């Protein structure tokens, strides 16, 4: 059993079904008499809906119904909500415009849902959708977050200047005072490019209203089916919560984009009652580009005040954040509590002030995408730090070392609300320098130069806050939910274990990791543990998977449930072994009387609990324990990433030569899975830095709406990675000592890449560093040099 | 409607279908072979790769009627007599998958890639695998372990 326990790279339980094609994703599910939905989407970024003529569509073969925002309004349905109330500097609440599940009288971005056609077959639904005639009154659009304030475009009624909120954090007075004293100030202006998450499985939904039971079932591509159930019942109002089951079966990647509650899944469920048939919708890829929540899209100015030795004195930041046309489920907390609270980074900067203006634009909603706020913070801090090093003529490793929060300063209260419980940053830096062979870089650079290539090296020392989240803390900051997690451990007569978790796995391998954990804790066979998730009718409640929370919060709930099993088991063992409960010790699956060889296996104890012929009087039969866990703090993984790359000055092509990632994730349950998570995060971060960009033109058309136009990282764009997880500092406030690893790669890597690009070409360019941009930047420097 | 006959995973099938039906739809909806996934429908991602007469084909961009009389192998037919194909085993052993959505197409492409390399005497190294899998997108793994898996799978094939 030890080989399958905590700390071993157990092969994944879930893999057999995936490698044989027997996974069960939402679009794989076929219900009897299922019909198909096709959405009529707005071709305009901003327009009034003057009229919708559906008569031609309704007359087409196979059409079961055509529905619009008028029916939604007539049915008295509510809209989609943003679950986090952020307040402006003046204390006023953020301004949330209505977000109907089908647009009502107005469309606000290209792809906005105007109507739905339900038909017998998908082709019939598509054909009929084309026959729905919508007359639009086209309005001017605001697209660019830096310009929306003064655009004169009113995206929502009564929301002046499209300003959602104007928020701040930190001590402005202290920060300004430190700047006044500074020997040197380094300043950067940065754009954090807009991204499309692009899980490979497009979003899909299958809604089913059961007339006889007056009950609803929704199969959907969700990272948090319970939150979907809550929002669809409490806010959209389609079905009462106890009559709604939400099932997120196998989900093909999420990266944040499947956290949110979307119009399409609501519409499928609602329309299913209208046509009395199950209704299925699956996005095609262009629909996904248009209507999945996007990520990032910040414009920032940041300044660092330093003394003469490059010690950081204060950091001042202004950020404008693009929220898109509607506030998506968690959108408001991303550029605030998940962003600006991370601006301390790994540094002991004494004063920090940040203000953030969040704006509506006529673009798709923007919400969490892998890292969610923390990549934006890290990109800003680590770009600025590298520029500070340059200005102060310090080695980039040295300036970081000088400013690191020292090991003995933990727990460390940052000036931006968070308290880091633990960390030790220098060992990660040292290990990264060693693995990257930093000492050998000058020689490698000479070799590149000899070949006519430009070589650069770049650093990034990231911190993140994950294990989201302590409910009381986030509640005081405006969150509408608690972010505890639930777990249930259920034994059957034969000693087999079912684990029910409120987290959701869409690639992370919970079925393996959680089984390892339970096997280790309870001394049962790994093979005998089955992990169930993603079905609200099985797991009663849960908060889902995002913010690298599944193990740190959901895993800890599972530990608590196991503890309850052990506690109950001790009572039963004491009875069976005729000993006092206090004398029973539990180890490796056996309850024994301390100091004797008398013991009962957990299997025998469970059997006694389910066949209680000889049983402690008054004790409930059965062995099924539930626990909830609400974390005391966030967890704080950290690490140092070093990117080394080569630029071809003739073509502008950037080729990564070596990418070194050293992380402190605290304790690790399955190193193989953790490394895999880092690899995937790195690919997304490198994608952001070199390839990916969601581009709207001035009229609000998304001109990167397919894989022909939006550059996804492919196998030949990336190197193999050098990934190392340090022994690390165990999280101090969960018993597992775990921190979370799902987002680190995407958080830490973009600045490392961009710092390396800047180092290679001698000038800083914006992400993504495409060959064209790199080449133009080089031409410009050469022209400037020639003119000198 | 048009009648189409194929051998799919060794079994002969005949169906009356709309002429515009894609091969991916035919496999998924008509035959229930949902291991073939559709990730983009523009020939870009490779989630839908199957083998037609031994060559890999993106089934999202081909009409089923084009393959009348052909022999099609999907991921469900890759293993023989209940045992996994060495490439399937290699993906599991090397953690070459996370969410599993790209995986079936990735495995089908890899099998063909390795077969072609062996036929042509090409060395199967990291460079060859990365270039050869350029038509398959994975958003989860960063390709690191996929590359390892394909090289290991090639050795076992
Ligand atoms: S689904 Fe066929 S290539 Fe993407
Ligand atoms: S494993 Fe998820 S897309 Fe490749």
mmCIF file of N, CA, C and O in Angstrom, chain B residues 48-82:
data_model
loop_
_atom_site.group_PDB
_atom_site.id
_atom_site.type_symbol
_atom_site.label_atom_id
_atom_site.label_comp_id
_atom_site.label_asym_id
_atom_site.label_seq_id
_atom_site.Cartn_x
_atom_site.Cartn_y
_atom_site.Cartn_z
ATOM 1 N N UNK B 48 -10.112 14.951 -33.484
ATOM 2 C CA UNK B 48 -11.032 14.076 -34.222
ATOM 3 C C UNK B 48 -10.305 13.040 -35.082
ATOM 4 O O UNK B 48 -10.943 12.410 -35.930
ATOM 5 N N UNK B 49 -8.997 12.885 -34.877
ATOM 6 C CA UNK B 49 -8.236 12.032 -35.807
ATOM 7 C C UNK B 49 -8.631 10.560 -35.681
ATOM 8 O O UNK B 49 -8.719 10.013 -34.586
ATOM 9 N N UNK B 50 -8.896 9.953 -36.837
ATOM 10 C CA UNK B 50 -9.123 8.502 -36.930
ATOM 11 C C UNK B 50 -8.232 7.984 -38.056
ATOM 12 O O UNK B 50 -7.603 8.772 -38.773
ATOM 13 N N UNK B 51 -8.174 6.685 -38.195
ATOM 14 C CA UNK B 51 -7.409 6.114 -39.313
ATOM 15 C C UNK B 51 -8.374 5.632 -40.395
ATOM 16 O O UNK B 51 -9.338 4.932 -40.087
ATOM 17 N N UNK B 52 -8.105 6.047 -41.607
ATOM 18 C CA UNK B 52 -8.877 5.539 -42.742
ATOM 19 C C UNK B 52 -7.900 4.780 -43.643
ATOM 20 O O UNK B 52 -6.929 5.367 -44.129
ATOM 21 N N UNK B 53 -8.160 3.509 -43.804
ATOM 22 C CA UNK B 53 -7.256 2.624 -44.562
ATOM 23 C C UNK B 53 -5.811 2.825 -44.104
ATOM 24 O O UNK B 53 -4.874 2.900 -44.911
ATOM 25 N N UNK B 54 -5.640 2.992 -42.807
ATOM 26 C CA UNK B 54 -4.299 3.043 -42.232
ATOM 27 C C UNK B 54 -3.679 4.421 -42.140
ATOM 28 O O UNK B 54 -2.623 4.573 -41.532
ATOM 29 N N UNK B 55 -4.306 5.436 -42.716
ATOM 30 C CA UNK B 55 -3.740 6.792 -42.626
ATOM 31 C C UNK B 55 -4.572 7.652 -41.685
ATOM 32 O O UNK B 55 -5.794 7.512 -41.648
ATOM 33 N N UNK B 56 -3.907 8.591 -40.998
ATOM 34 C CA UNK B 56 -4.705 9.430 -40.107
ATOM 35 C C UNK B 56 -5.444 10.491 -40.915
ATOM 36 O O UNK B 56 -4.929 11.057 -41.879
ATOM 37 N N UNK B 57 -6.689 10.723 -40.477
ATOM 38 C CA UNK B 57 -7.588 11.664 -41.159
ATOM 39 C C UNK B 57 -8.299 12.477 -40.081
ATOM 40 O O UNK B 57 -8.688 11.935 -39.050
ATOM 41 N N UNK B 58 -8.452 13.779 -40.322
ATOM 42 C CA UNK B 58 -9.234 14.609 -39.408
ATOM 43 C C UNK B 58 -10.705 14.447 -39.772
ATOM 44 O O UNK B 58 -11.169 14.990 -40.777
ATOM 45 N N UNK B 59 -11.411 13.699 -38.964
ATOM 46 C CA UNK B 59 -12.768 13.285 -39.346
ATOM 47 C C UNK B 59 -13.769 14.430 -39.292
ATOM 48 O O UNK B 59 -14.877 14.292 -39.785
ATOM 49 N N UNK B 60 -13.386 15.576 -38.712
ATOM 50 C CA UNK B 60 -14.303 16.721 -38.681
ATOM 51 C C UNK B 60 -14.354 17.429 -40.018
ATOM 52 O O UNK B 60 -15.188 18.303 -40.231
ATOM 53 N N UNK B 61 -13.418 17.115 -40.883
ATOM 54 C CA UNK B 61 -13.308 17.870 -42.127
ATOM 55 C C UNK B 61 -13.437 16.948 -43.327
ATOM 56 O O UNK B 61 -12.860 17.190 -44.378
ATOM 57 N N UNK B 62 -14.165 15.872 -43.126
ATOM 58 C CA UNK B 62 -14.382 14.935 -44.225
ATOM 59 C C UNK B 62 -15.834 14.489 -44.167
ATOM 60 O O UNK B 62 -16.406 14.366 -43.084
ATOM 61 N N UNK B 63 -16.422 14.290 -45.315
ATOM 62 C CA UNK B 63 -17.796 13.798 -45.345
ATOM 63 C C UNK B 63 -17.786 12.275 -45.236
ATOM 64 O O UNK B 63 -16.922 11.605 -45.818
ATOM 65 N N UNK B 64 -18.748 11.773 -44.505
ATOM 66 C CA UNK B 64 -18.811 10.322 -44.340
ATOM 67 C C UNK B 64 -18.925 9.622 -45.697
ATOM 68 O O UNK B 64 -18.308 8.576 -45.917
ATOM 69 N N UNK B 65 -19.696 10.216 -46.626
ATOM 70 C CA UNK B 65 -19.923 9.539 -47.918
ATOM 71 C C UNK B 65 -18.638 9.399 -48.735
ATOM 72 O O UNK B 65 -18.554 8.549 -49.621
ATOM 73 N N UNK B 66 -17.622 10.220 -48.411
ATOM 74 C CA UNK B 66 -16.352 10.090 -49.131
ATOM 75 C C UNK B 66 -15.692 8.739 -48.868
ATOM 76 O O UNK B 66 -14.803 8.335 -49.592
ATOM 77 N N UNK B 67 -16.095 8.112 -47.764
ATOM 78 C CA UNK B 67 -15.365 6.923 -47.326
ATOM 79 C C UNK B 67 -16.161 5.641 -47.539
ATOM 80 O O UNK B 67 -15.920 4.643 -46.882
ATOM 81 N N UNK B 68 -17.081 5.700 -48.466
ATOM 82 C CA UNK B 68 -17.836 4.496 -48.813
ATOM 83 C C UNK B 68 -16.836 3.408 -49.217
ATOM 84 O O UNK B 68 -15.948 3.649 -50.038
ATOM 85 N N UNK B 69 -16.947 2.286 -48.566
ATOM 86 C CA UNK B 69 -16.061 1.168 -48.894
ATOM 87 C C UNK B 69 -14.747 1.167 -48.142
ATOM 88 O O UNK B 69 -13.964 0.224 -48.256
ATOM 89 N N UNK B 70 -14.488 2.206 -47.366
ATOM 90 C CA UNK B 70 -13.197 2.298 -46.672
ATOM 91 C C UNK B 70 -13.222 1.542 -45.348
ATOM 92 O O UNK B 70 -14.277 1.144 -44.849
ATOM 93 N N UNK B 71 -12.035 1.381 -44.808
ATOM 94 C CA UNK B 71 -11.912 0.746 -43.496
ATOM 95 C C UNK B 71 -11.431 1.806 -42.501
ATOM 96 O O UNK B 71 -10.381 2.408 -42.690
ATOM 97 N N UNK B 72 -12.237 2.039 -41.485
ATOM 98 C CA UNK B 72 -11.962 3.106 -40.514
ATOM 99 C C UNK B 72 -11.637 2.495 -39.162
ATOM 100 O O UNK B 72 -12.305 1.563 -38.719
ATOM 101 N N UNK B 73 -10.576 3.009 -38.548
ATOM 102 C CA UNK B 73 -10.278 2.604 -37.168
ATOM 103 C C UNK B 73 -10.369 3.828 -36.282
ATOM 104 O O UNK B 73 -9.779 4.868 -36.586
ATOM 105 N N UNK B 74 -11.125 3.707 -35.203
ATOM 106 C CA UNK B 74 -11.201 4.786 -34.214
ATOM 107 C C UNK B 74 -10.465 4.328 -32.956
ATOM 108 O O UNK B 74 -10.023 3.176 -32.868
ATOM 109 N N UNK B 75 -10.383 5.225 -31.994
ATOM 110 C CA UNK B 75 -9.683 4.891 -30.747
ATOM 111 C C UNK B 75 -10.279 3.634 -30.113
ATOM 112 O O UNK B 75 -9.560 2.823 -29.528
ATOM 113 N N UNK B 76 -11.586 3.446 -30.298
ATOM 114 C CA UNK B 76 -12.239 2.277 -29.690
ATOM 115 C C UNK B 76 -11.741 0.979 -30.313
ATOM 116 O O UNK B 76 -11.840 -0.090 -29.698
ATOM 117 N N UNK B 77 -11.196 1.079 -31.527
ATOM 118 C CA UNK B 77 -10.755 -0.134 -32.206
ATOM 119 C C UNK B 77 -9.247 -0.291 -32.232
ATOM 120 O O UNK B 77 -8.719 -1.186 -32.892
ATOM 121 N N UNK B 78 -8.556 0.578 -31.518
ATOM 122 C CA UNK B 78 -7.094 0.560 -31.602
ATOM 123 C C UNK B 78 -6.490 -0.621 -30.859
ATOM 124 O O UNK B 78 -5.570 -1.275 -31.347
ATOM 125 N N UNK B 79 -6.992 -0.891 -29.662
ATOM 126 C CA UNK B 79 -6.496 -2.046 -28.907
ATOM 127 C C UNK B 79 -7.023 -3.327 -29.536
ATOM 128 O O UNK B 79 -8.047 -3.316 -30.212
ATOM 129 N N UNK B 80 -6.293 -4.411 -29.364
ATOM 130 C CA UNK B 80 -6.717 -5.678 -29.956
ATOM 131 C C UNK B 80 -7.079 -6.657 -28.849
ATOM 132 O O UNK B 80 -6.314 -6.833 -27.907
ATOM 133 N N UNK B 81 -8.229 -7.293 -29.005
ATOM 134 C CA UNK B 81 -8.674 -8.347 -28.082
ATOM 135 C C UNK B 81 -8.567 -7.926 -26.618
ATOM 136 O O UNK B 81 -8.014 -8.640 -25.789
ATOM 137 N N UNK B 82 -9.024 -6.752 -26.339
ATOM 138 C CA UNK B 82 -9.055 -6.333 -24.935
ATOM 139 C C UNK B 82 -7.732 -5.868 -24.368
ATOM 140 O O UNK B 82 -7.650 -5.543 -23.186
#
